[in-house]
Every structure is written in structure tokens, then in C-alpha cells.
Amino acid sequence: MMEKTEIKKEMETLKKELLATKKNTYATLGADELEASYDYAKGYMSFLDAGKTERECVYSAQKMLEKEGFKPYTFGMKVSAGEKYYYNNRAKSFVAFVVGSESLENGVYFTASHIDSPRVDLKQHPLYENEGIGYLKTHYYGGIKKYQWTAIPLALHGAVTKKNGETIDVVIGEDENDPIFYISDLLPHLAGDQMKKSLGDGISGEQLNLIAGSRPFGDLAEKDAVKLNVMKLLNEKYGIIEEDFLSAELSAVPAFKSRDVGLDRSLIASYGHDDRVCAYPSLTALIEMEAPKHTVMAVLADKEEIGSEGNTGMQSQVYFDIIADLAKALGASDIVVRANSKCLSSDVNAAFDPNFPEPMERNNCCYINNGVVITKYTGARGKSGSNDASAEFCGYVRRVLDEAGVIWQTGELGKVDAGGGGTVAKYIASKNVDVIDLGVPVLSMHSPYEVVSKTDVYMTHKAIKAFFEA
Ligand code: MN
Ligand code: MN
């Protein structure tokens, strides 16, 4: 018979050896790495404030990389080891890479994240007037809870191509002295009927109309005088006319800046963490690659929130055209290159929210401050639409992260049958590339103001760097 104290001792040993434990970053990281996390957040927050649309993120990324010696890539170029390039795809998606010293046929090690976020886009004929108020009509982009977009300050971002072919950038509402745009909601006193509706029906898509003015042209309250005055002001500022809305991409996004959350400043609130919180670490990790062994690449894709469609979405051929073109330049077979390539589909996951525990399965969801999250499969209703990475590739990534001292966790998007979602992973897997999802846990995902943890963001940078260096 074993003594009780002996049993206890053995139990402790076995627990340590056999059972998995959750790792909180604050219980695991040293003071230097915690400090590094908070420092790293500063650069990330500037990136967030500078880029609220995919166009602006492409611009920021290009600026960041040009400073680090990256040069524009054009198809058919000669390239050699150690050289750094970026490819700006129609100002809306972006690829950057460093040519490795090894044969390209050993594979390209790349990340794929997206730089579009849910928002409220202007329609083609947006401007109208109703009872003396000038409005801009919208069609929302991506999965939003419509009621969250009312009664908050909104800024207008985008580009307009005029009839003469000139494209101008528009940003209204970010400067403290700028006016903002606004979607009104009903006062509670009169919202009896509205409050009986479901949250999903309380505000309809056609009610997401932005207030753009209320002062008539010439102070004469005539029909369409407010609309005319709004148009006149836009014309004065940007030289555009009403017809130019037809060739424009204008989006209303939250006018908030990113802010620290909590007295300890451990968290960051911002619009558009999904998925700039993975795009930014991909860029910073790439910047730190001096003379890598493998060719390493960061893909910042557009249109993930609407199905990765279009020539700037992840389903576009352009990303694999670049790989094929590199193969050609380096005398490699692009079939072999893809077969040996590895990818982190770098996207966010839903963090467990103690305020909303119901849709989460506590053993398998991810947690704030538990590090970067590996998501083996996404999908809905029986993993439908999921990439579902192989045991071998999961094992590989796990090994790489452990060896680099990265704090990581796994996560599944909520309970089975609670809902679901997808990422770009499956489009990359279909090209015969090993791919797994890896990213940052997010609270209030797809809301106008999402929240992430500084240590988780930093662990994502470290994870991607380790993957590039492996
Ligand atoms: Mn995402
Ligand atoms: Mn999303």
C-alpha cells in the first residue's frame, strides 16, 4: 500500500508529465517579454489608426517596408537570395517577400491575413434628402450587428475616380476638427415596437443611412437644397460631382482611435483588429528576416469578409502567380514549390467572453492572455467549409512554436452547432499547400470597437517569426 503522501506526490508528477495545462502569458512570460509586448502594441496601434480600409493598410504596409529596403516587384523580374520585394495589387491587397538562400523548391513559407474589415459602404447613388436632412445611403460590408453602428461617430474613407481618370483619396472624420457622420437610432421612449423585435431586426439595412448635413444651399429651405449644399461642399473639398459616386469606393468606419483598455493597459480596443492584428505581426516578422533560409512571404488579402472574392481576394490567382513567377525566375518548378510550401492562415478567433459563456465550449475555445491561438479547423455544422489541417502539420507548427518559446493555445470557434465561420485557409490548401489557422483571440469581434490583448498580439509576432525562421 502506498502512503497517502506518496500517492499525492506521484499524482503531481503524473499530472505534470501527462496532462495539458493552460498557460497564461502573465504567469509564463518574463518581465522583459511583457515589456516588449506593451512596446510592440504602440506600433500596432499606430498601424490601426493609419489604416481603416484595405487601401490605407496597403499604403501603410508599403511605407513600412520601403523604409526597410523592400523594392517593388514586377512580373518577370530577375531575383536573387536576400532580396526583398513587395507587390501592390491594385492598392487593395499586398504581397511582400524576402528571397531565401535555399532552393525555392524547398517551399515558400508564407502567412495570409486580411486587411478588410466589416463596415458600411456607400451605395452607387448615395446622396438624398429627406425632410431637410441630407443622407448617404449605404450597403453594409461583411458580417455586422446593424444596431451596433447607430449613434456612434463615423468617418468616411475611400477613393473616388473622376471621369477624367484621376483617383483621389477621401478621409473625413479622423481629424479632431473634422465633422463626422452619424446613423440615428430611435429614442427609447418611442421604441416600444422596435424593442419587441429581435436584435437582428431592430435596425434594418435600409435604415443605415448616414447623416451628411442639414443646412440648405443659400439658406433657402427648398427641396433638395440640403442635398445640393452637401454636394457643393464635397465638390469644394474634392472636386467631385454626384455622378462620381458611381466610380467610388467610400466606406463609413468608426471614427474612434485605438485605445488602451483597463487600468493596467493590458488590452487594446480598436476598429478593425480582425484582421489587421495578424497582418501587422506578419509585416513586423518579415522585416526581421535578414537573409532567411526559405523564401518567406506575407500576403495581405482583401475581401475576406465577403468570401475572399474578386481579384484582390484570396481566391485571386495573383498570389500563386507571384509564386509561379518566382519559380520561373529561379529555375524551379512551381508545382514542386507549392507542394513543399507552408502557410499560416493568420486570422483571429473568438476569445471566451465571461459575459457571454453560452456559445463557447470551455475546453476548446481560446482565451484572452493565453497566447497566440492555433485553429485546426473552422467551419460550421460538422466542419463544413473548413480546411482542417492535418495531424502532421499541426505537429510541425506546435514543435516550431514550443522551440521558440511562444505561448500558444488552441481554439475552436464556439460550440458545435452554435454557428461558425471560415478563413482564407481553404483557398490556400486547394493549391496543394500545407496550411493552418493561427492568430489572435478577439472580444466583440466584428463590432465597431473590438478588443485584443497586448501579450497575445506580441506572441503572434513571435509565432510568425519562428515559423519564418524554422
Ligand atoms: Mn478575419
Ligand atoms: Mn472577420
Short mmCIF file of C-alpha atoms and ligand atoms in Angstrom, two decimals:
data_model
loop_
_atom_site.label_atom_id
_atom_site.label_comp_id
_atom_site.label_asym_id
_atom_site.label_seq_id
_atom_site.Cartn_x
_atom_site.Cartn_y
_atom_site.Cartn_z
CA MET A 1 0.00 0.00 0.00
CA MET A 2 1.26 3.43 -0.91
CA GLU A 3 1.19 6.14 1.68
CA LYS A 4 -1.27 8.94 1.05
CA THR A 5 1.53 11.48 0.79
CA GLU A 6 3.32 9.24 -1.71
CA ILE A 7 0.19 8.95 -3.84
CA LYS A 8 -0.14 12.71 -3.80
CA LYS A 9 3.46 13.17 -4.85
CA GLU A 10 3.13 10.70 -7.71
CA MET A 11 -0.11 12.32 -8.75
CA GLU A 12 1.63 15.68 -9.02
CA THR A 13 4.42 14.16 -11.10
CA LEU A 14 1.98 12.37 -13.40
CA LYS A 15 -0.14 15.49 -13.78
CA LYS A 16 2.93 17.42 -14.90
CA GLU A 17 4.03 14.69 -17.28
CA LEU A 18 0.70 13.65 -18.77
CA LEU A 19 -1.87 16.42 -18.57
CA ALA A 20 -2.05 19.53 -20.70
CA THR A 21 -2.16 22.87 -18.90
CA LYS A 22 -3.44 26.25 -19.92
CA LYS A 23 -0.71 28.87 -19.98
CA ASN A 24 -1.47 32.46 -19.11
CA THR A 25 1.03 34.85 -20.63
CA TYR A 26 1.34 36.75 -17.34
CA ALA A 27 2.21 33.56 -15.47
CA THR A 28 4.70 32.48 -18.10
CA LEU A 29 6.48 35.41 -19.71
CA GLY A 30 9.38 37.22 -18.08
CA ALA A 31 9.32 40.93 -17.31
CA ASP A 32 11.33 41.70 -20.45
CA GLU A 33 8.83 39.98 -22.74
CA LEU A 34 5.88 41.62 -21.01
CA GLU A 35 7.53 44.97 -21.54
CA ALA A 36 8.24 44.04 -25.16
CA SER A 37 4.54 43.24 -25.60
CA TYR A 38 3.48 46.67 -24.38
CA ASP A 39 6.11 48.37 -26.55
CA TYR A 40 5.07 46.35 -29.59
CA ALA A 41 1.45 47.44 -29.07
CA LYS A 42 2.41 51.07 -29.68
CA GLY A 43 3.50 50.39 -33.26
CA TYR A 44 0.47 48.22 -33.84
CA MET A 45 -1.90 50.92 -32.58
CA SER A 46 -0.37 53.48 -34.95
CA PHE A 47 -0.84 50.99 -37.78
CA LEU A 48 -4.52 50.61 -36.80
CA ASP A 49 -5.14 54.35 -36.68
CA ALA A 50 -3.48 54.89 -40.05
CA GLY A 51 -5.32 52.07 -41.82
CA LYS A 52 -9.08 51.71 -41.55
CA THR A 53 -9.60 50.38 -45.07
CA GLU A 54 -7.65 47.83 -47.09
CA ARG A 55 -6.34 50.67 -49.27
CA GLU A 56 -4.94 52.54 -46.30
CA CYS A 57 -3.42 49.34 -44.90
CA VAL A 58 -1.71 48.62 -48.23
CA TYR A 59 -0.33 52.14 -48.18
CA SER A 60 0.93 51.76 -44.58
CA ALA A 61 2.45 48.36 -45.31
CA GLN A 62 4.24 49.69 -48.38
CA LYS A 63 5.61 52.65 -46.44
CA MET A 64 6.77 50.39 -43.61
CA LEU A 65 8.58 48.02 -45.97
CA GLU A 66 10.11 50.66 -48.22
CA LYS A 67 11.83 52.03 -45.12
CA GLU A 68 13.32 48.56 -44.62
CA GLY A 69 14.70 48.32 -48.14
CA PHE A 70 11.90 46.37 -49.85
CA LYS A 71 11.57 47.18 -53.56
CA PRO A 72 8.56 46.95 -55.87
CA TYR A 73 8.23 43.58 -57.61
CA THR A 74 7.13 43.28 -61.21
CA PHE A 75 6.31 40.06 -63.02
CA GLY A 76 9.21 38.64 -64.99
CA MET A 77 11.91 40.19 -62.79
CA LYS A 78 15.24 38.53 -62.03
CA VAL A 79 15.58 37.91 -58.31
CA SER A 80 18.28 36.51 -56.06
CA ALA A 81 18.76 35.41 -52.46
CA GLY A 82 18.46 38.04 -49.76
CA GLU A 83 16.50 40.47 -51.92
CA LYS A 84 13.31 41.97 -50.53
CA TYR A 85 10.25 42.81 -52.58
CA TYR A 86 6.65 43.90 -52.32
CA TYR A 87 3.81 43.66 -54.80
CA ASN A 88 0.98 46.17 -54.56
CA ASN A 89 -2.09 44.58 -56.11
CA ARG A 90 -4.49 47.31 -57.22
CA ALA A 91 -3.90 49.26 -53.99
CA LYS A 92 -6.11 46.75 -52.15
CA SER A 93 -4.05 43.67 -51.50
CA PHE A 94 -0.36 43.30 -50.87
CA VAL A 95 2.38 40.68 -51.02
CA ALA A 96 5.86 41.10 -49.58
CA PHE A 97 8.69 38.60 -49.54
CA VAL A 98 12.35 38.01 -48.86
CA VAL A 99 14.11 35.60 -51.23
CA GLY A 100 15.69 32.74 -49.30
CA SER A 101 19.16 31.28 -49.67
CA GLU A 102 17.84 27.72 -50.18
CA SER A 103 16.29 26.36 -53.35
CA LEU A 104 12.78 27.71 -53.84
CA GLU A 105 11.74 24.10 -54.37
CA ASN A 106 12.04 23.64 -50.60
CA GLY A 107 8.90 25.73 -50.45
CA VAL A 108 7.75 29.25 -49.68
CA TYR A 109 6.89 29.86 -46.02
CA PHE A 110 4.11 32.41 -46.00
CA THR A 111 1.36 33.98 -43.97
CA ALA A 112 -2.02 35.04 -45.30
CA SER A 113 -4.03 37.56 -43.36
CA HIS A 114 -6.69 40.00 -44.48
CA ILE A 115 -6.84 43.78 -44.26
CA ASP A 116 -10.53 44.36 -44.97
CA SER A 117 -12.91 44.67 -42.02
CA PRO A 118 -16.70 44.85 -41.65
CA ARG A 119 -18.03 48.34 -42.35
CA VAL A 120 -20.79 50.33 -44.02
CA ASP A 121 -20.19 51.12 -47.69
CA LEU A 122 -21.89 53.89 -49.67
CA LYS A 123 -24.29 52.84 -52.40
CA GLN A 124 -23.84 53.91 -56.02
CA HIS A 125 -26.46 56.68 -55.73
CA PRO A 126 -25.97 57.52 -52.06
CA LEU A 127 -26.90 61.15 -51.70
CA TYR A 128 -30.51 62.14 -50.98
CA GLU A 129 -32.53 64.47 -48.83
CA ASN A 130 -35.46 63.65 -46.56
CA GLU A 131 -37.36 66.27 -44.56
CA GLY A 132 -34.48 68.70 -44.63
CA ILE A 133 -31.75 66.20 -43.68
CA GLY A 134 -29.09 65.18 -46.19
CA TYR A 135 -28.23 61.48 -46.12
CA LEU A 136 -25.87 58.97 -47.70
CA LYS A 137 -27.43 55.56 -48.35
CA THR A 138 -25.31 52.51 -47.56
CA HIS A 139 -24.94 48.79 -48.13
CA TYR A 140 -23.06 47.14 -45.29
CA TYR A 141 -19.95 45.04 -45.97
CA GLY A 142 -19.27 41.81 -44.09
CA GLY A 143 -21.00 40.39 -41.05
CA ILE A 144 -22.19 43.15 -38.76
CA LYS A 145 -24.76 43.53 -35.99
CA LYS A 146 -26.50 46.51 -37.55
CA TYR A 147 -27.68 48.05 -34.28
CA GLN A 148 -24.03 48.50 -33.21
CA TRP A 149 -23.46 51.02 -36.00
CA THR A 150 -26.06 53.54 -34.90
CA ALA A 151 -25.41 56.51 -32.63
CA ILE A 152 -21.61 56.34 -32.91
CA PRO A 153 -19.19 58.71 -34.67
CA LEU A 154 -18.40 57.50 -38.17
CA ALA A 155 -15.71 58.62 -40.59
CA LEU A 156 -15.83 58.38 -44.35
CA HIS A 157 -12.82 56.72 -46.01
CA GLY A 158 -12.11 55.68 -49.56
CA ALA A 159 -11.31 56.64 -53.09
CA VAL A 160 -13.16 58.31 -55.93
CA THR A 161 -12.18 58.02 -59.57
CA LYS A 162 -13.34 61.03 -61.52
CA LYS A 163 -14.45 61.00 -65.14
CA ASN A 164 -11.01 62.21 -66.22
CA GLY A 165 -9.45 59.08 -64.68
CA GLU A 166 -7.90 60.81 -61.69
CA THR A 167 -8.36 58.93 -58.40
CA ILE A 168 -8.50 60.89 -55.18
CA ASP A 169 -8.35 59.63 -51.61
CA VAL A 170 -11.06 60.67 -49.20
CA VAL A 171 -10.82 60.79 -45.41
CA ILE A 172 -13.39 62.80 -43.46
CA GLY A 173 -13.87 62.42 -39.73
CA GLU A 174 -10.47 61.36 -38.42
CA ASP A 175 -9.00 64.75 -37.60
CA GLU A 176 -10.35 66.16 -34.33
CA ASN A 177 -11.55 69.23 -36.21
CA ASP A 178 -13.30 67.22 -38.92
CA PRO A 179 -17.05 66.72 -38.91
CA ILE A 180 -18.21 63.10 -38.54
CA PHE A 181 -21.12 61.12 -39.98
CA TYR A 182 -23.88 59.57 -37.95
CA ILE A 183 -26.61 56.94 -38.17
CA SER A 184 -29.51 57.78 -35.88
CA ASP A 185 -31.48 55.37 -33.69
CA LEU A 186 -34.93 55.65 -32.15
CA LEU A 187 -35.34 57.13 -28.68
CA PRO A 188 -36.32 54.53 -26.04
CA HIS A 189 -39.49 56.50 -25.21
CA LEU A 190 -40.94 55.65 -28.61
CA ALA A 191 -39.16 52.38 -29.28
CA GLY A 192 -41.87 50.10 -27.93
CA ASP A 193 -42.34 48.31 -31.25
CA GLN A 194 -38.64 48.31 -32.12
CA MET A 195 -37.66 46.84 -28.75
CA LYS A 196 -40.03 43.91 -29.29
CA LYS A 197 -38.15 42.95 -32.45
CA SER A 198 -35.15 40.61 -32.37
CA LEU A 199 -31.70 42.26 -32.15
CA GLY A 200 -31.16 41.29 -35.77
CA ASP A 201 -34.31 43.10 -36.92
CA GLY A 202 -34.19 46.17 -34.68
CA ILE A 203 -32.25 48.12 -37.31
CA SER A 204 -32.62 47.19 -40.98
CA GLY A 205 -30.04 47.51 -43.73
CA GLU A 206 -32.04 50.30 -45.36
CA GLN A 207 -32.04 52.25 -42.09
CA LEU A 208 -28.24 52.51 -42.08
CA ASN A 209 -28.35 55.98 -43.63
CA LEU A 210 -25.56 58.38 -42.78
CA ILE A 211 -26.47 61.92 -41.84
CA ALA A 212 -24.32 64.17 -44.04
CA GLY A 213 -25.86 67.61 -43.47
CA SER A 214 -28.94 69.70 -42.73
CA ARG A 215 -28.17 73.19 -43.99
CA PRO A 216 -29.77 74.16 -47.29
CA PHE A 217 -27.85 75.87 -50.06
CA GLY A 218 -28.24 79.63 -49.79
CA ASP A 219 -30.22 79.25 -46.57
CA LEU A 220 -33.33 78.72 -48.73
CA ALA A 221 -35.37 75.74 -47.49
CA GLU A 222 -36.25 74.42 -50.92
CA LYS A 223 -36.48 70.77 -51.99
CA ASP A 224 -33.01 69.19 -52.41
CA ALA A 225 -31.30 72.38 -51.24
CA VAL A 226 -29.59 70.43 -48.42
CA LYS A 227 -28.51 67.69 -50.81
CA LEU A 228 -27.17 70.36 -53.15
CA ASN A 229 -25.25 72.00 -50.35
CA VAL A 230 -23.64 68.69 -49.28
CA MET A 231 -22.64 68.06 -52.89
CA LYS A 232 -21.27 71.58 -53.17
CA LEU A 233 -19.12 71.07 -50.05
CA LEU A 234 -17.80 67.76 -51.41
CA ASN A 235 -17.08 69.49 -54.70
CA GLU A 236 -15.17 72.26 -52.98
CA LYS A 237 -13.07 69.80 -50.99
CA TYR A 238 -12.53 67.03 -53.54
CA GLY A 239 -13.64 68.42 -56.89
CA ILE A 240 -16.21 65.67 -57.32
CA ILE A 241 -19.76 65.75 -58.73
CA GLU A 242 -22.69 63.47 -57.90
CA GLU A 243 -22.02 61.15 -60.83
CA ASP A 244 -18.55 60.42 -59.44
CA PHE A 245 -20.14 58.26 -56.70
CA LEU A 246 -20.62 55.71 -59.49
CA SER A 247 -16.86 55.16 -59.65
CA ALA A 248 -16.08 55.37 -55.96
CA GLU A 249 -15.32 53.13 -53.02
CA LEU A 250 -16.44 55.04 -49.97
CA SER A 251 -16.91 53.40 -46.60
CA ALA A 252 -18.16 54.58 -43.24
CA VAL A 253 -15.95 53.26 -40.47
CA PRO A 254 -15.87 54.09 -36.75
CA ALA A 255 -14.19 57.44 -36.14
CA PHE A 256 -12.60 56.16 -32.91
CA LYS A 257 -8.87 55.80 -32.47
CA SER A 258 -7.38 52.70 -30.86
CA ARG A 259 -7.12 52.98 -27.06
CA ASP A 260 -5.68 51.03 -24.14
CA VAL A 261 -8.36 49.21 -22.14
CA GLY A 262 -8.20 48.66 -18.39
CA LEU A 263 -6.26 50.43 -15.67
CA ASP A 264 -3.36 48.07 -16.33
CA ARG A 265 -3.47 48.95 -20.06
CA SER A 266 -3.25 45.23 -20.89
CA LEU A 267 -5.82 45.29 -23.70
CA ILE A 268 -6.38 47.31 -26.88
CA ALA A 269 -9.74 48.45 -28.18
CA SER A 270 -9.92 49.36 -31.85
CA TYR A 271 -11.92 49.14 -35.01
CA GLY A 272 -10.59 46.50 -37.39
CA HIS A 273 -8.43 44.19 -35.23
CA ASP A 274 -9.92 41.48 -37.46
CA ASP A 275 -7.62 41.06 -39.22
CA ARG A 276 -5.03 43.82 -39.02
CA VAL A 277 -3.97 42.22 -35.74
CA CYS A 278 -2.47 39.40 -37.82
CA ALA A 279 -1.44 41.49 -40.83
CA TYR A 280 0.77 43.73 -38.70
CA PRO A 281 2.71 40.90 -36.99
CA SER A 282 3.22 39.30 -40.42
CA LEU A 283 4.88 42.51 -41.60
CA THR A 284 6.99 43.02 -38.48
CA ALA A 285 8.14 39.39 -38.56
CA LEU A 286 9.03 39.71 -42.25
CA ILE A 287 11.00 42.89 -41.57
CA GLU A 288 13.12 40.97 -39.05
CA MET A 289 14.12 38.37 -41.66
CA GLU A 290 17.69 39.10 -42.70
CA ALA A 291 18.91 36.50 -45.19
CA PRO A 292 16.37 33.76 -44.42
CA LYS A 293 16.91 30.13 -45.43
CA HIS A 294 13.47 29.71 -47.01
CA THR A 295 11.78 32.29 -49.13
CA VAL A 296 9.37 33.95 -46.69
CA MET A 297 6.29 35.91 -47.66
CA ALA A 298 3.43 37.86 -46.13
CA VAL A 299 0.15 38.07 -48.05
CA LEU A 300 -2.31 40.76 -47.02
CA ALA A 301 -5.56 39.91 -48.76
CA ASP A 302 -8.71 41.90 -49.34
CA LYS A 303 -12.40 40.86 -49.37
CA GLU A 304 -12.10 38.04 -46.80
CA GLU A 305 -15.19 39.38 -45.05
CA ILE A 306 -17.29 38.82 -48.18
CA GLY A 307 -15.91 35.42 -49.18
CA SER A 308 -12.38 36.19 -50.45
CA GLU A 309 -13.84 37.02 -53.86
CA GLY A 310 -12.55 39.30 -56.60
CA ASN A 311 -9.07 39.92 -57.98
CA THR A 312 -7.85 41.26 -54.64
CA GLY A 313 -9.37 38.47 -52.50
CA MET A 314 -7.50 35.30 -51.51
CA GLN A 315 -9.24 33.33 -54.26
CA SER A 316 -7.49 35.51 -56.85
CA GLN A 317 -4.79 33.77 -58.86
CA VAL A 318 -2.38 36.65 -58.28
CA TYR A 319 -0.77 35.22 -55.13
CA PHE A 320 0.09 31.94 -56.81
CA ASP A 321 1.08 33.77 -59.99
CA ILE A 322 3.75 35.51 -57.92
CA ILE A 323 4.99 32.16 -56.59
CA ALA A 324 4.98 30.71 -60.12
CA ASP A 325 6.80 33.75 -61.44
CA LEU A 326 9.44 33.46 -58.71
CA ALA A 327 9.81 29.76 -59.56
CA LYS A 328 10.39 30.66 -63.19
CA ALA A 329 12.97 33.30 -62.29
CA LEU A 330 14.85 30.89 -60.01
CA GLY A 331 14.66 27.87 -62.32
CA ALA A 332 12.27 25.95 -60.07
CA SER A 333 9.06 24.07 -60.76
CA ASP A 334 6.14 25.97 -59.26
CA ILE A 335 4.35 22.64 -58.75
CA VAL A 336 7.20 21.46 -56.53
CA VAL A 337 7.40 24.85 -54.82
CA ARG A 338 3.73 24.77 -53.85
CA ALA A 339 3.88 21.13 -52.76
CA ASN A 340 6.63 22.00 -50.29
CA SER A 341 5.24 25.35 -49.19
CA LYS A 342 3.82 26.01 -45.75
CA CYS A 343 1.31 28.65 -44.77
CA LEU A 344 -0.12 30.21 -41.65
CA SER A 345 -3.59 31.44 -42.47
CA SER A 346 -3.23 34.22 -39.99
CA ASP A 347 -6.66 35.25 -38.76
CA VAL A 348 -8.42 35.92 -35.49
CA ASN A 349 -10.55 33.63 -33.34
CA ALA A 350 -13.32 34.40 -30.83
CA ALA A 351 -11.98 34.72 -27.29
CA PHE A 352 -14.03 33.28 -24.45
CA ASP A 353 -16.18 36.09 -23.09
CA PRO A 354 -17.28 35.63 -19.46
CA ASN A 355 -20.23 37.90 -20.25
CA PHE A 356 -21.38 35.51 -22.97
CA PRO A 357 -20.30 31.99 -21.97
CA GLU A 358 -23.26 30.20 -23.60
CA PRO A 359 -21.97 29.66 -27.16
CA MET A 360 -18.49 28.61 -26.00
CA GLU A 361 -17.17 25.19 -25.08
CA ARG A 362 -14.67 25.91 -22.36
CA ASN A 363 -12.29 23.04 -23.07
CA ASN A 364 -11.81 24.02 -26.68
CA CYS A 365 -12.17 27.76 -27.06
CA CYS A 366 -9.38 30.31 -26.81
CA TYR A 367 -8.81 32.79 -24.02
CA ILE A 368 -7.50 36.33 -23.71
CA ASN A 369 -3.87 36.35 -22.44
CA ASN A 370 -3.31 32.68 -23.26
CA GLY A 371 -1.14 33.49 -26.25
CA VAL A 372 -1.46 33.08 -29.99
CA VAL A 373 -4.24 30.69 -30.96
CA ILE A 374 -3.89 27.78 -33.38
CA THR A 375 -7.17 26.85 -35.02
CA LYS A 376 -7.00 23.39 -36.59
CA TYR A 377 -10.40 23.69 -38.21
CA THR A 378 -13.06 26.32 -38.66
CA GLY A 379 -16.37 25.77 -40.43
CA ALA A 380 -19.95 25.21 -39.35
CA ARG A 381 -22.35 22.29 -38.92
CA GLY A 382 -19.87 19.44 -38.96
CA LYS A 383 -16.72 21.37 -40.05
CA SER A 384 -18.37 22.27 -43.36
CA GLY A 385 -16.21 24.73 -45.30
CA SER A 386 -13.14 24.03 -43.18
CA ASN A 387 -9.55 23.39 -44.16
CA ASP A 388 -8.97 21.07 -41.13
CA ALA A 389 -5.18 20.92 -41.01
CA SER A 390 -3.50 17.50 -40.81
CA ALA A 391 -2.12 15.99 -37.61
CA GLU A 392 1.34 16.16 -39.18
CA PHE A 393 1.14 19.87 -39.94
CA CYS A 394 -0.37 20.65 -36.51
CA GLY A 395 2.51 18.70 -35.01
CA TYR A 396 5.01 20.63 -37.06
CA VAL A 397 3.67 24.05 -36.06
CA ARG A 398 3.39 23.02 -32.42
CA ARG A 399 7.03 21.98 -32.41
CA VAL A 400 8.17 25.22 -34.05
CA LEU A 401 6.29 27.37 -31.53
CA ASP A 402 7.48 25.39 -28.49
CA GLU A 403 11.09 25.56 -29.61
CA ALA A 404 10.82 29.33 -29.97
CA GLY A 405 9.25 29.75 -26.52
CA VAL A 406 5.97 31.05 -27.92
CA ILE A 407 2.94 30.88 -25.61
CA TRP A 408 0.14 29.35 -27.66
CA GLN A 409 -3.24 27.75 -27.24
CA THR A 410 -5.76 26.06 -29.48
CA GLY A 411 -9.23 27.34 -30.17
CA GLU A 412 -12.42 26.30 -31.83
CA LEU A 413 -14.99 28.91 -32.83
CA GLY A 414 -17.69 28.21 -30.25
CA LYS A 415 -19.76 25.14 -29.52
CA VAL A 416 -20.54 22.57 -32.18
CA ASP A 417 -23.74 23.80 -33.91
CA ALA A 418 -23.53 27.23 -32.22
CA GLY A 419 -22.70 28.83 -35.57
CA GLY A 420 -19.35 29.00 -37.27
CA GLY A 421 -17.14 30.83 -39.68
CA GLY A 422 -14.30 30.40 -42.13
CA THR A 423 -10.98 31.86 -43.15
CA VAL A 424 -8.80 32.01 -46.26
CA ALA A 425 -7.10 28.71 -45.26
CA LYS A 426 -9.13 26.51 -47.60
CA TYR A 427 -8.28 28.58 -50.68
CA ILE A 428 -4.59 28.16 -49.95
CA ALA A 429 -4.92 24.46 -49.14
CA SER A 430 -6.59 23.93 -52.51
CA LYS A 431 -3.30 24.95 -54.17
CA ASN A 432 -1.57 21.96 -52.54
CA VAL A 433 -0.04 23.93 -49.68
CA ASP A 434 0.01 22.85 -46.02
CA VAL A 435 -1.91 25.47 -44.07
CA ILE A 436 -3.28 26.05 -40.59
CA ASP A 437 -5.06 28.98 -38.96
CA LEU A 438 -3.12 30.95 -36.37
CA GLY A 439 -3.95 34.31 -34.88
CA VAL A 440 -5.19 36.43 -32.02
CA PRO A 441 -8.20 35.89 -29.71
CA VAL A 442 -10.66 38.79 -30.02
CA LEU A 443 -13.51 40.04 -27.83
CA SER A 444 -16.53 41.68 -29.54
CA MET A 445 -15.34 40.51 -32.95
CA HIS A 446 -16.90 42.36 -35.93
CA SER A 447 -18.19 45.14 -33.68
CA PRO A 448 -17.15 48.74 -34.33
CA TYR A 449 -14.71 48.51 -31.40
CA GLU A 450 -13.05 45.13 -30.90
CA VAL A 451 -10.66 44.13 -28.09
CA VAL A 452 -7.43 42.11 -28.06
CA SER A 453 -4.64 41.50 -25.54
CA LYS A 454 -1.21 43.04 -25.94
CA THR A 455 0.60 39.86 -24.92
CA ASP A 456 -1.42 37.78 -27.41
CA VAL A 457 -0.55 40.19 -30.22
CA TYR A 458 3.13 40.01 -29.34
CA MET A 459 3.02 36.21 -29.18
CA THR A 460 1.57 36.27 -32.70
CA HIS A 461 4.55 38.29 -33.89
CA LYS A 462 6.86 35.78 -32.21
CA ALA A 463 4.96 32.82 -33.65
CA ILE A 464 5.14 34.12 -37.20
CA LYS A 465 8.82 34.96 -36.82
CA ALA A 466 9.52 31.44 -35.55
CA PHE A 467 7.58 29.97 -38.49
CA PHE A 468 9.56 32.08 -40.97
CA GLU A 469 12.85 31.04 -39.35
CA ALA A 470 12.04 27.31 -38.99
MN MN B 1 -10.80 37.55 -40.07
MN MN B 2 -13.95 38.65 -39.81
#
